[in-house]
Coordinates of C-alpha atoms and ligand atoms in Angstrom, one line a residue:
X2 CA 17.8 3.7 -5.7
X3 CA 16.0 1.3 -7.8
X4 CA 15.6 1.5 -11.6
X5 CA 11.8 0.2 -10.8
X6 CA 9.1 2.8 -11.6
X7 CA 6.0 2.8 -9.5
X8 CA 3.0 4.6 -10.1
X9 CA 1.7 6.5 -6.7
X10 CA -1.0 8.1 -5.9
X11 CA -0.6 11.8 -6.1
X12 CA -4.0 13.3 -5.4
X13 CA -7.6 11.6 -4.2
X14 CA -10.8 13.1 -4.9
X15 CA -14.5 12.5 -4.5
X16 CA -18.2 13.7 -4.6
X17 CA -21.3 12.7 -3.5
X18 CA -24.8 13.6 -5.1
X19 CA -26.6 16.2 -2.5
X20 CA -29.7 14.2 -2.0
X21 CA -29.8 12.0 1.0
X22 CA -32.1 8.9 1.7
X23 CA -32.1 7.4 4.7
X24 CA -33.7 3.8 5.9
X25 CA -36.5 5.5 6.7
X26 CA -37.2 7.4 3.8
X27 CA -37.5 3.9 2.0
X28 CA -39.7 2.6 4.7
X29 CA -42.3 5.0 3.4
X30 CA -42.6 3.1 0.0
X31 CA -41.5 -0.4 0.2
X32 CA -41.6 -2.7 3.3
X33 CA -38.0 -2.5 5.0
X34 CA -37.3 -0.6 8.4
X35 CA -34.0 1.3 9.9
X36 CA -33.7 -1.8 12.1
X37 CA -33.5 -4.4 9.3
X38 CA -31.1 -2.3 7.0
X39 CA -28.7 -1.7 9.5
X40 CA -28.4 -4.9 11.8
X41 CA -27.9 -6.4 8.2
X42 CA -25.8 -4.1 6.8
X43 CA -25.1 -1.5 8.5
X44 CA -26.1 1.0 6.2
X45 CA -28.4 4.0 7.7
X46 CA -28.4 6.7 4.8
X47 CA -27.1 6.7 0.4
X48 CA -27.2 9.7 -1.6
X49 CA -29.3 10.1 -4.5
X50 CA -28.4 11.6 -8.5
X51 CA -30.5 14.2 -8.9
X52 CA -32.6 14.1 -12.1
X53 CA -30.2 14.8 -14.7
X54 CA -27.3 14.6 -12.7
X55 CA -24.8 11.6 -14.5
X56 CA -22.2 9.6 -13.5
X57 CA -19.9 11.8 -15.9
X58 CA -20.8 14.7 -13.4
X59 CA -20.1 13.0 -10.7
X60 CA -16.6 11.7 -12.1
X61 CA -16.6 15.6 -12.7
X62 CA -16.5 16.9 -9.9
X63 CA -14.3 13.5 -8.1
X64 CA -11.6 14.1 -11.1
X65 CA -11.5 17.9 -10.4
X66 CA -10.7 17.7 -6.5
X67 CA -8.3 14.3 -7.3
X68 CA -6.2 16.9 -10.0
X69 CA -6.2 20.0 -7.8
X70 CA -4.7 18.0 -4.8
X71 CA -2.3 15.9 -7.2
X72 CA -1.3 19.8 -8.4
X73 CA -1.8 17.9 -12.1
X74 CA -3.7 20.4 -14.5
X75 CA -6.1 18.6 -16.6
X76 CA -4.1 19.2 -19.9
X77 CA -1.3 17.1 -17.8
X78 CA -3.0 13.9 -18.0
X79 CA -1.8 11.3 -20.4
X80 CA -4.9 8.5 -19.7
X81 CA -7.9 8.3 -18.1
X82 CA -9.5 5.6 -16.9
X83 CA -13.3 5.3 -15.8
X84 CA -14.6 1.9 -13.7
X85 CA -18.2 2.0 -14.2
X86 CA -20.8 -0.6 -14.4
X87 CA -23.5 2.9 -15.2
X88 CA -22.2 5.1 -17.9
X89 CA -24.6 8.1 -19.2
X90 CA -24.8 6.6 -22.7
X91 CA -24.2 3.2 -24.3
X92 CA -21.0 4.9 -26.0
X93 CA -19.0 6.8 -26.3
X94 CA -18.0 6.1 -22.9
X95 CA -17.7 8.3 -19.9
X96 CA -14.3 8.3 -19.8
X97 CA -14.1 10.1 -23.8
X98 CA -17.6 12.5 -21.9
X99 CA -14.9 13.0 -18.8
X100 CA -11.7 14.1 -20.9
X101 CA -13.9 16.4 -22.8
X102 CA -15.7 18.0 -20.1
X103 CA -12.5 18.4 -18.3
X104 CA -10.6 19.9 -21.1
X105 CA -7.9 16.7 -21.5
X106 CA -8.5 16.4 -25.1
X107 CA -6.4 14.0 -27.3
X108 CA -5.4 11.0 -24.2
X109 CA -6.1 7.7 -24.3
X110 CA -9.9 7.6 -22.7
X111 CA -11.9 4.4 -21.7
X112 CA -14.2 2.7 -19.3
X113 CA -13.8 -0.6 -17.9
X114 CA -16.8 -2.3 -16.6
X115 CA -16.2 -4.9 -14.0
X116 CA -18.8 -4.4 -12.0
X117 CA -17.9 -3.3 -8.4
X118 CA -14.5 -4.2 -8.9
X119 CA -14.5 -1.7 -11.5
X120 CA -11.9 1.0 -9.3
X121 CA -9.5 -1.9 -8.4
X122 CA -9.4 -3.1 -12.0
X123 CA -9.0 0.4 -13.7
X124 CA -6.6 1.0 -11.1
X125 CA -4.4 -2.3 -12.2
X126 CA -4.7 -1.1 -15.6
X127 CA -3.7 2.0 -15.2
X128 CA -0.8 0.7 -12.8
X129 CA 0.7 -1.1 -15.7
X130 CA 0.3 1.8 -17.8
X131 CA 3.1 4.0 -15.5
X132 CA 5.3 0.8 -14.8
X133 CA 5.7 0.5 -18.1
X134 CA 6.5 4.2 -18.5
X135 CA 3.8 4.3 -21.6
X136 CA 2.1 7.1 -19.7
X137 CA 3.0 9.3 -16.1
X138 CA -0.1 11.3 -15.3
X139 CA -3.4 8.8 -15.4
X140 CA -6.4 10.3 -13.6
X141 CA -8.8 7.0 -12.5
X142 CA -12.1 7.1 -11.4
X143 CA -14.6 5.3 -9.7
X144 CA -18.6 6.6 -10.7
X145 CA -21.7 5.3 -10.7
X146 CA -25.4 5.7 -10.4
X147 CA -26.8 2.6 -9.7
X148 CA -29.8 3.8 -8.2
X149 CA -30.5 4.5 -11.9
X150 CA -31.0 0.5 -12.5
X151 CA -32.9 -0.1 -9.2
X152 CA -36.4 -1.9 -8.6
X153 CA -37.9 0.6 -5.7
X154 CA -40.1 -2.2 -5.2
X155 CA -37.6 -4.7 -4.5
X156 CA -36.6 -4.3 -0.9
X157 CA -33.8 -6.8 -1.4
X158 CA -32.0 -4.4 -3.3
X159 CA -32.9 -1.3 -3.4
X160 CA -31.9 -0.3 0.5
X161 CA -28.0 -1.0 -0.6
X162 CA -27.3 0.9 -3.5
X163 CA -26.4 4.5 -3.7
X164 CA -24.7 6.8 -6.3
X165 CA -20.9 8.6 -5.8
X166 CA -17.4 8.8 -7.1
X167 CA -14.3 8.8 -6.2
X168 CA -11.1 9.5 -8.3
X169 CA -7.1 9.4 -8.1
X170 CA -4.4 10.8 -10.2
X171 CA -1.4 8.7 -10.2
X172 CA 1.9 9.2 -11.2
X173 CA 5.7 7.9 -11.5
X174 CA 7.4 7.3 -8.6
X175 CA 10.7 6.0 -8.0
X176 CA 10.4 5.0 -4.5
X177 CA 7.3 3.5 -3.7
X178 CA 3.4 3.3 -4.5
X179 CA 1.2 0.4 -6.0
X180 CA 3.2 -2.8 -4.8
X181 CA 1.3 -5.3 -6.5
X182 CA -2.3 -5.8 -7.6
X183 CA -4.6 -9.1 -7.9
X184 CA -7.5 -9.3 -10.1
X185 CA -10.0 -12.5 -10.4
X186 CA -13.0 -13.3 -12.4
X187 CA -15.8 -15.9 -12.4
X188 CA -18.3 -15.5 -15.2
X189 CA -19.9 -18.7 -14.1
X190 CA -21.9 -17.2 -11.3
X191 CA -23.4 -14.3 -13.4
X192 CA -26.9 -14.9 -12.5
X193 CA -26.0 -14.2 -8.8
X194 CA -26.0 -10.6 -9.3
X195 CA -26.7 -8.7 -12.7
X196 CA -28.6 -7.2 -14.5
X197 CA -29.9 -9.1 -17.4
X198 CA -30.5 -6.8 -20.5
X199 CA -28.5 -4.6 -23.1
X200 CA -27.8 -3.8 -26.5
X201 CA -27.2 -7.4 -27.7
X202 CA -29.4 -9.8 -25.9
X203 CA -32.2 -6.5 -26.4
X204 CA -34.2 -4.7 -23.8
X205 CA -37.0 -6.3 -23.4
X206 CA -38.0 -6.4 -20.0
X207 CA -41.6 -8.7 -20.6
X208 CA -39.0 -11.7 -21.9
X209 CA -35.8 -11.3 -19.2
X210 CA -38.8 -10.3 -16.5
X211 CA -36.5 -8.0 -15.5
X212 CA -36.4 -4.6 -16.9
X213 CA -33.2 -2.4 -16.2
X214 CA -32.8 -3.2 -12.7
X215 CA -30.5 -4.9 -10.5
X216 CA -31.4 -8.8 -9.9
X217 CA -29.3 -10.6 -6.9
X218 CA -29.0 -13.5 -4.8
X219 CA -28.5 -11.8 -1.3
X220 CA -26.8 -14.7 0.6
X221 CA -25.3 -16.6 -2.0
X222 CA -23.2 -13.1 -2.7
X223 CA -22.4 -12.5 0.6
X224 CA -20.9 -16.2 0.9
X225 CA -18.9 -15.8 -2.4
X226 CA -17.7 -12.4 -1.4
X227 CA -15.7 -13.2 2.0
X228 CA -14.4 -16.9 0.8
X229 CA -13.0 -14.7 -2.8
X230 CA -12.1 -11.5 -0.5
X231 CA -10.6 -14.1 2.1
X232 CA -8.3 -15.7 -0.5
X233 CA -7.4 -11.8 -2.7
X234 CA -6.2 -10.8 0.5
X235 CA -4.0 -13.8 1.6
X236 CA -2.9 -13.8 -2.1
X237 CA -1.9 -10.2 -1.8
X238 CA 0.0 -10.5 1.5
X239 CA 1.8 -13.5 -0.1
X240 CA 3.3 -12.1 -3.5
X241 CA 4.6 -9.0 -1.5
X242 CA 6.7 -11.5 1.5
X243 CA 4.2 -9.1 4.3
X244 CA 2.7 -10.3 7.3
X245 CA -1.3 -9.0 7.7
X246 CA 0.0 -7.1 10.6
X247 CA 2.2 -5.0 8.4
X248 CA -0.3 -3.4 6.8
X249 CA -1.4 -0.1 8.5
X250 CA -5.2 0.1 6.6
X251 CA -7.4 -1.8 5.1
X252 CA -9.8 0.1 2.3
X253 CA -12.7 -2.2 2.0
X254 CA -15.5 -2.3 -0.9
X255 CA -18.3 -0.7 1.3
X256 CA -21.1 -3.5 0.4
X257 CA -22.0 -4.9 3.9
X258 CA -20.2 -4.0 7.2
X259 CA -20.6 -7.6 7.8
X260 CA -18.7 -8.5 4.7
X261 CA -15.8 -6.2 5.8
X262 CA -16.1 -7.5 9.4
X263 CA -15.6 -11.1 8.2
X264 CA -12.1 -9.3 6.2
X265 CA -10.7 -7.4 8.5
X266 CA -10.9 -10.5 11.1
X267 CA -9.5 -12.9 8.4
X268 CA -6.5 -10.1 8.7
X269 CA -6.8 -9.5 12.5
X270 CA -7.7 -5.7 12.1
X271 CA -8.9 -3.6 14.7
X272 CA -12.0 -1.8 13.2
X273 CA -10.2 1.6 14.1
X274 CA -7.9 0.5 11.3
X275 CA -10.8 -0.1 8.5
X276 CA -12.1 2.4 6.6
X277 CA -15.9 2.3 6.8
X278 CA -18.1 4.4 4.6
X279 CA -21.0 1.9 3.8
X280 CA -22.8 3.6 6.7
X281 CA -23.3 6.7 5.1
X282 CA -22.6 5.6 1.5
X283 CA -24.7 2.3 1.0
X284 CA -23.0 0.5 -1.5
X285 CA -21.7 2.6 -4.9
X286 CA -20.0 0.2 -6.2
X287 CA -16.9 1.0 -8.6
X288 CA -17.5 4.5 -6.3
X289 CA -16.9 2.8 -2.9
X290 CA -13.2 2.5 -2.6
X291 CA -12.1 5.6 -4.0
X292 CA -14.5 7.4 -2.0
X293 CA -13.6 5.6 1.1
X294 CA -9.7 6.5 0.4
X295 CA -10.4 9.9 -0.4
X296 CA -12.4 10.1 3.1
X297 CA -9.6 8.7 4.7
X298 CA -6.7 11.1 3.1
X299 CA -8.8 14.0 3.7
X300 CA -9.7 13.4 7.5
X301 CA -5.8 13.2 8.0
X302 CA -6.1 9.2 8.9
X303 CA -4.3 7.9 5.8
X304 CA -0.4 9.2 5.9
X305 CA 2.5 9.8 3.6
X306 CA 4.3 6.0 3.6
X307 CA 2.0 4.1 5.1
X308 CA 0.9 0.8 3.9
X309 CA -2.8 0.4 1.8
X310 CA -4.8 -3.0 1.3
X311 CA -7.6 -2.4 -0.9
X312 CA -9.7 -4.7 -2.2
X313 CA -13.3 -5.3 -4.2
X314 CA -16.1 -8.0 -5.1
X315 CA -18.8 -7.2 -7.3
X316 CA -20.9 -8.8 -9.9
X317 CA -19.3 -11.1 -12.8
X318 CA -18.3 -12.2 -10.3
X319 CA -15.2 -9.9 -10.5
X320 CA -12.8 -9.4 -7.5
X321 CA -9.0 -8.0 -7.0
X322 CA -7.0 -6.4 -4.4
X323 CA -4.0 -3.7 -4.6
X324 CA -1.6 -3.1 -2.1
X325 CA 0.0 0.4 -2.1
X326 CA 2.2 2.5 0.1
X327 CA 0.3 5.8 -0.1
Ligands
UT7_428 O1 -21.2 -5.1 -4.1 C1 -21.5 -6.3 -4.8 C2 -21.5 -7.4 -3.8 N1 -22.7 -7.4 -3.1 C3 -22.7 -7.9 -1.9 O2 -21.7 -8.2 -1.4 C4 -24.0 -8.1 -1.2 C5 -24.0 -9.4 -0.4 N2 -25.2 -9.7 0.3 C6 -25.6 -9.1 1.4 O3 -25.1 -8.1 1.7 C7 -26.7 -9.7 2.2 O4 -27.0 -11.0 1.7 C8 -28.0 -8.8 2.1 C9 -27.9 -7.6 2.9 C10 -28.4 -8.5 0.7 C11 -29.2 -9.6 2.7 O5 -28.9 -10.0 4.0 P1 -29.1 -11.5 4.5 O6 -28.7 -11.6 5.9 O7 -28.3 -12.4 3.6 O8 -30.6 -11.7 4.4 P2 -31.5 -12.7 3.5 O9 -31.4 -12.4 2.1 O10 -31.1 -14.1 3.9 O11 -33.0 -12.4 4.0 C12 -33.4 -12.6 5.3 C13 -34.8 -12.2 5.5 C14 -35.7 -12.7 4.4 O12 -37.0 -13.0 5.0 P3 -37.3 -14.5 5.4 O13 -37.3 -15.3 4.1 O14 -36.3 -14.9 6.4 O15 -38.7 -14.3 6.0 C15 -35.9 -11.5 3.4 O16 -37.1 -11.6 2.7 O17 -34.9 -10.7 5.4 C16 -35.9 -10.4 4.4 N3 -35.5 -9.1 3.7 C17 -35.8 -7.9 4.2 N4 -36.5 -7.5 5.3 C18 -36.6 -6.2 5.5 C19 -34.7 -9.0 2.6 N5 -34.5 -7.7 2.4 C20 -35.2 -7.0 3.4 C21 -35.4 -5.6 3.6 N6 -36.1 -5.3 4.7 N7 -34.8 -4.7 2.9

């Protein structure tokens, strides 16, 4: 037995706003059809936040089913950790609205904004957090509602986006769990994808021409997001001495089944062995990979010791990968 402490994933959650919109739903108000959507992305439905309904309740609801099948109660947890590029208010964050509402009081609480590689970079954080032994039971959570900062005008966005969260509730393990993870930024290709106004540069929507709303190159994204996926992955398989056909599944960010096509081929995976969500999903950004996990564990696909790549690309640009054995 090893000295080495790793932090594994005891329990997955997830939750998914009722509402459902479908392609053609958005064909009845901006000019896009079913066919377009899906031979481009595969996408054919997203759910909706209802009016009112927050990320924090979403991360609610994620956090509770994550904790009830970790058996951790919520007075357990010793951090939490909320990716999130859409919190309910400018602060406190939704990770200090999350401990409250779920009755964790006095942990450590933050968000960490990386875009949609916000669940693989709160999940590195938190990773170090258990290694270290400076904390054993660290809920983290995916959540968003980015159809919150959408243009329904703007067909070019607006048919990939949806809201959902997914959460997981780590803890110490002396055998096995997160192997390594691989995080990577590029600030230099902001204007790609963002959204170009907050608290400091001011929200002024006539200057930016913009508003609150997501702005995004399309095609130069999708190129930057299977050459930096490409490489994350390679990287990953390379720090841990595996061969791509160790692994057993590969948990994509669900932003374009052609982007996790172009992946899974780069690590000759059969489909059967890629966890696809952005069907029903669309993309939810720090939500995606949690969800997709927890959709995995749940339908009985993912096992006990089996080997996990997952991996993200989202605006910044931000990307990272973490290998696990569930
Ligand atoms: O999660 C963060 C990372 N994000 C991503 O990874 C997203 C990466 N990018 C993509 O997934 C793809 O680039 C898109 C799905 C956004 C676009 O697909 P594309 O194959 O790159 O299409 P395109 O942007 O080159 O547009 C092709 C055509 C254009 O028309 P023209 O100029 O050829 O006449 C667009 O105006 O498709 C048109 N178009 C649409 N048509 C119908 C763009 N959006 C739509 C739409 N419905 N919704």
């Amino acid at each position: 037995m090893s000295d080495r402490i790793y932090a594994r994933i005891a329990g997955t959650g997830s939750y998914l706003p009722e509402k459902i919109l479908t392609n053609d739903d958005l064909a009845q108000f901006v000019d896009t059809s079913d066919e377009w959507i899906q031979a481009r992305t595969g996408i054919r439905q997203r759910h909706v936040a209802a009016e009112g309904e927050t990320t924090c309740d979403l991360a609610y609801q994620a956090s509770l089913r994550a904790l009830e099948a970790a058996g951790v109660a919520a007075s357990e947890l010793d951090l939490i950790i909320v990716g999130t590029t859409t919190p309910d208010l400018i602060f406190p964050s939704t990770a200090c609205l999350l401990q409250h509402r779920l009755g964790a009081e006095g942990c450590p609480a933050f968000d960490v904004n990386a875009a949609c590689s916000g669940f693989v970079y709160a999940l590195t954080v938190a990773d170090k957090f258990v290694r270290s032994g400076a904390a054993k039971n660290v809920l983290v959570v995916g959540a968003e509602t980015l159809t919150r900062m959408l243009d329904w005008n703007d067909r070019t966005t607006c048919v990939l986006f949806g809201d959902g969260a997914g959460a997981v509730v780590l803890k110490p393990d002396t055998e096995t769990g997160i192997l390594s993870t691989h995080l990577h930024a590029d600030g230099g290709k902001k204007e790609l994808l963002w959204n170009p106004v907050g608290v400091s540069v001011g929200f002024r929507p006539e200057e930016k021409n913009a508003g609150v709303r997501v702005l995004m190159a399309g095609s130069d994204v999708f190129k930057h997001a299977v050459k930096a996926l490409d490489s994350v992955v390679d990287e990953t398989l390379e720090a841990n001495g595996l061969d791509r056909h160790d692994l057993d599944w590969l948990i994509p960010h669900q932003a374009n089944l052609r982007i996790i096509d172009a992946t899974a081929k780069r690590l000759e995976m059969p489909m059967e062995r890629v966890i696809v969500t952005v069907d029903r999903h669309g993309n939810t950004s720090s939500g995606s990979v949690p969800l997709a996990l927890d959709e995995a564990v749940r339908s009985g696909r993912v096992q006990r010791g089996q080997l996990l790549l997952l991996e993200a690309f989202g605006g910044g640009f931000t990307w990272g990968s973490a290998l696990l054995r569930y």
